[in-house]
């Protein structure tokens, strides 16, 4: 444990993002009721920091080779690539047939999924989740103390 206690997020564990169907605004489920999900690591996990370091080196090399010192940089493309790198598992469901989509969760498949035309609605869900530290912070398991009752029957006794 760090001298800062439990302030740090647990970036070594995955967070399961249940996929919200864009048309119904409800969790997308298969025919048996199992929720569709994508598991991601935190943006500042070891893997996330390594991704950032690698991309920074590539960016610096490209900048050094360009005339103005600034290469073309597509932030959405970078975000999609990072999200794919931090995607560690999934259970995908076809929203029309409600059948499982049987595609292995690999970095290449995740990149294809997130960058395909019309898939921004799906990409944005794990992207927001992996950038939200609250998803990776362990909550307290303390039991709350009962608060005094304020109803009139208690006050009169």
CSV table of C-alpha atoms in Angstrom, one decimal:
chain,number,residue,atom,x,y,z
A,1,UNK,CA,0.0,0.0,0.0
A,2,UNK,CA,1.2,3.5,-0.8
A,3,UNK,CA,1.8,6.2,1.8
A,4,UNK,CA,-1.2,7.9,0.1
A,5,UNK,CA,-3.5,5.0,1.1
A,6,UNK,CA,-6.3,4.2,-1.2
A,7,UNK,CA,-6.4,7.5,-3.2
A,8,UNK,CA,-5.1,5.8,-6.3
A,9,UNK,CA,-7.3,4.1,-8.8
A,10,UNK,CA,-6.8,0.4,-9.3
A,11,UNK,CA,-5.6,0.6,-12.9
A,12,UNK,CA,-4.5,-3.1,-13.1
A,13,UNK,CA,-8.1,-4.4,-13.2
A,14,UNK,CA,-10.5,-4.2,-16.0
A,15,UNK,CA,-13.8,-2.4,-16.0
A,16,UNK,CA,-16.8,-4.0,-17.6
A,17,UNK,CA,-18.8,-1.5,-19.7
A,18,UNK,CA,-22.3,-2.8,-20.5
A,19,UNK,CA,-23.2,-1.6,-24.0
A,20,UNK,CA,-26.2,0.7,-24.3
A,21,UNK,CA,-28.2,0.1,-27.5
A,22,UNK,CA,-28.3,3.4,-29.4
A,23,UNK,CA,-31.9,2.9,-30.5
A,24,UNK,CA,-33.5,1.8,-27.2
A,25,UNK,CA,-31.2,3.5,-24.7
A,26,UNK,CA,-31.1,0.2,-22.7
A,27,UNK,CA,-28.4,-2.4,-22.1
A,28,UNK,CA,-28.1,-4.5,-25.3
A,29,UNK,CA,-28.8,-8.1,-24.4
A,30,UNK,CA,-28.8,-11.4,-26.2
A,31,UNK,CA,-31.9,-13.7,-26.5
A,32,UNK,CA,-31.2,-15.2,-23.1
A,33,UNK,CA,-30.9,-11.8,-21.4
A,34,UNK,CA,-27.1,-11.8,-21.1
A,35,UNK,CA,-25.7,-8.2,-21.3
A,36,UNK,CA,-23.4,-7.2,-24.1
A,37,UNK,CA,-20.2,-5.7,-22.7
A,38,UNK,CA,-16.6,-4.5,-23.4
A,39,UNK,CA,-13.9,-4.8,-20.7
A,40,UNK,CA,-11.3,-2.1,-20.7
A,41,UNK,CA,-8.2,-1.0,-18.7
A,42,UNK,CA,-7.9,2.5,-17.3
A,43,UNK,CA,-6.4,5.2,-19.6
A,44,UNK,CA,-3.5,5.6,-17.1
A,45,UNK,CA,-2.9,1.9,-16.5
A,46,UNK,CA,0.6,0.5,-17.3
A,47,UNK,CA,-0.6,-0.4,-20.8
A,48,UNK,CA,-2.2,3.0,-21.3
A,49,UNK,CA,1.0,4.8,-20.2
A,50,UNK,CA,3.1,2.6,-22.5
A,51,UNK,CA,0.7,3.4,-25.4
A,52,UNK,CA,1.1,7.1,-24.7
A,53,UNK,CA,4.9,6.9,-24.6
A,54,UNK,CA,5.1,4.9,-27.8
A,55,UNK,CA,2.8,7.3,-29.6
A,56,UNK,CA,4.7,10.3,-28.3
A,57,UNK,CA,7.9,9.0,-29.8
A,58,UNK,CA,6.2,8.4,-33.2
A,59,UNK,CA,4.8,11.9,-33.0
A,60,UNK,CA,8.2,13.5,-32.2
A,61,UNK,CA,9.8,11.6,-35.1
A,62,UNK,CA,7.1,12.7,-37.5
A,63,UNK,CA,7.4,16.3,-36.2
A,64,UNK,CA,11.1,16.3,-36.8
A,65,UNK,CA,10.6,15.2,-40.4
A,66,UNK,CA,8.0,17.8,-41.3
A,67,UNK,CA,8.8,21.2,-42.6
A,68,UNK,CA,6.8,23.2,-40.0
A,69,UNK,CA,7.6,20.8,-37.2
A,70,UNK,CA,4.0,19.7,-36.8
A,71,UNK,CA,2.8,16.5,-38.4
A,72,UNK,CA,-0.8,15.8,-39.3
A,73,UNK,CA,-2.5,14.6,-36.1
A,74,UNK,CA,-5.9,13.0,-36.0
A,75,UNK,CA,-7.0,12.9,-32.3
A,76,UNK,CA,-10.0,10.6,-33.0
A,77,UNK,CA,-7.7,8.1,-34.7
A,78,UNK,CA,-5.4,8.2,-31.7
A,79,UNK,CA,-8.2,7.8,-29.3
A,80,UNK,CA,-9.6,4.8,-31.2
A,81,UNK,CA,-6.1,3.2,-31.3
A,82,UNK,CA,-5.7,3.7,-27.5
A,83,UNK,CA,-9.1,2.3,-26.8
A,84,UNK,CA,-8.4,-0.7,-28.9
A,85,UNK,CA,-5.1,-1.2,-27.1
A,86,UNK,CA,-6.9,-1.1,-23.7
A,87,UNK,CA,-9.8,-3.4,-24.7
A,88,UNK,CA,-9.2,-6.7,-23.0
A,89,UNK,CA,-12.4,-8.6,-23.5
A,90,UNK,CA,-16.0,-8.5,-24.8
A,91,UNK,CA,-19.3,-10.1,-25.3
A,92,UNK,CA,-20.8,-8.5,-28.4
A,93,UNK,CA,-24.5,-8.9,-29.4
A,94,UNK,CA,-26.1,-8.1,-32.7
A,95,UNK,CA,-28.8,-5.5,-31.9
A,96,UNK,CA,-31.2,-6.8,-34.6
A,97,UNK,CA,-31.0,-10.6,-34.2
A,98,UNK,CA,-29.9,-10.6,-30.5
A,99,UNK,CA,-27.3,-13.3,-31.3
A,100,UNK,CA,-23.8,-13.3,-30.0
A,101,UNK,CA,-21.2,-11.9,-32.4
A,102,UNK,CA,-18.5,-14.5,-32.3
A,103,UNK,CA,-15.3,-12.5,-33.0
A,104,UNK,CA,-12.2,-12.9,-30.8
A,105,UNK,CA,-11.3,-9.8,-28.7
A,106,UNK,CA,-7.9,-8.8,-30.2
A,107,UNK,CA,-6.3,-5.4,-30.5
A,108,UNK,CA,-6.7,-5.6,-34.3
A,109,UNK,CA,-10.4,-6.6,-34.1
A,110,UNK,CA,-11.1,-3.9,-31.5
A,111,UNK,CA,-9.4,-1.3,-33.8
A,112,UNK,CA,-11.6,-2.5,-36.7
A,113,UNK,CA,-14.7,-2.4,-34.5
A,114,UNK,CA,-14.1,1.1,-33.2
A,115,UNK,CA,-13.0,2.7,-36.4
A,116,UNK,CA,-15.6,1.2,-38.8
A,117,UNK,CA,-18.0,3.8,-40.3
A,118,UNK,CA,-21.1,4.1,-38.1
A,119,UNK,CA,-19.5,2.7,-35.0
A,120,UNK,CA,-18.8,5.9,-33.1
A,121,UNK,CA,-21.9,5.2,-30.9
A,122,UNK,CA,-20.2,2.0,-29.7
A,123,UNK,CA,-16.6,3.4,-29.5
A,124,UNK,CA,-17.6,6.3,-27.3
A,125,UNK,CA,-18.9,4.0,-24.5
A,126,UNK,CA,-15.7,2.2,-23.6
A,127,UNK,CA,-13.7,5.3,-24.4
A,128,UNK,CA,-15.6,7.4,-21.8
A,129,UNK,CA,-15.4,4.5,-19.3
A,130,UNK,CA,-11.7,4.0,-19.5
A,131,UNK,CA,-11.1,7.7,-19.0
A,132,UNK,CA,-13.3,7.9,-15.9
A,133,UNK,CA,-11.1,7.3,-12.8
A,134,UNK,CA,-14.2,6.6,-10.7
A,135,UNK,CA,-14.7,3.3,-12.6
A,136,UNK,CA,-11.3,2.1,-11.2
A,137,UNK,CA,-11.5,3.3,-7.6
A,138,UNK,CA,-12.5,0.8,-5.0
A,139,UNK,CA,-15.4,1.9,-3.0
A,140,UNK,CA,-15.5,1.6,0.8
A,141,UNK,CA,-17.2,-1.5,2.2
A,142,UNK,CA,-17.9,0.2,5.5
A,143,UNK,CA,-21.4,-0.3,6.9
A,144,UNK,CA,-23.2,2.9,7.5
A,145,UNK,CA,-24.4,3.7,11.0
A,146,UNK,CA,-28.1,3.9,11.4
A,147,UNK,CA,-29.4,7.5,11.5
A,148,UNK,CA,-31.9,8.5,14.1
A,149,UNK,CA,-35.5,8.3,13.0
A,150,UNK,CA,-37.3,11.6,12.5
A,151,UNK,CA,-40.9,10.3,12.2
A,152,UNK,CA,-43.5,11.7,14.5
A,153,UNK,CA,-44.0,8.4,16.4
A,154,UNK,CA,-40.4,8.3,17.5
A,155,UNK,CA,-40.4,11.9,18.6
A,156,UNK,CA,-43.5,11.5,20.7
A,157,UNK,CA,-42.1,8.6,22.7
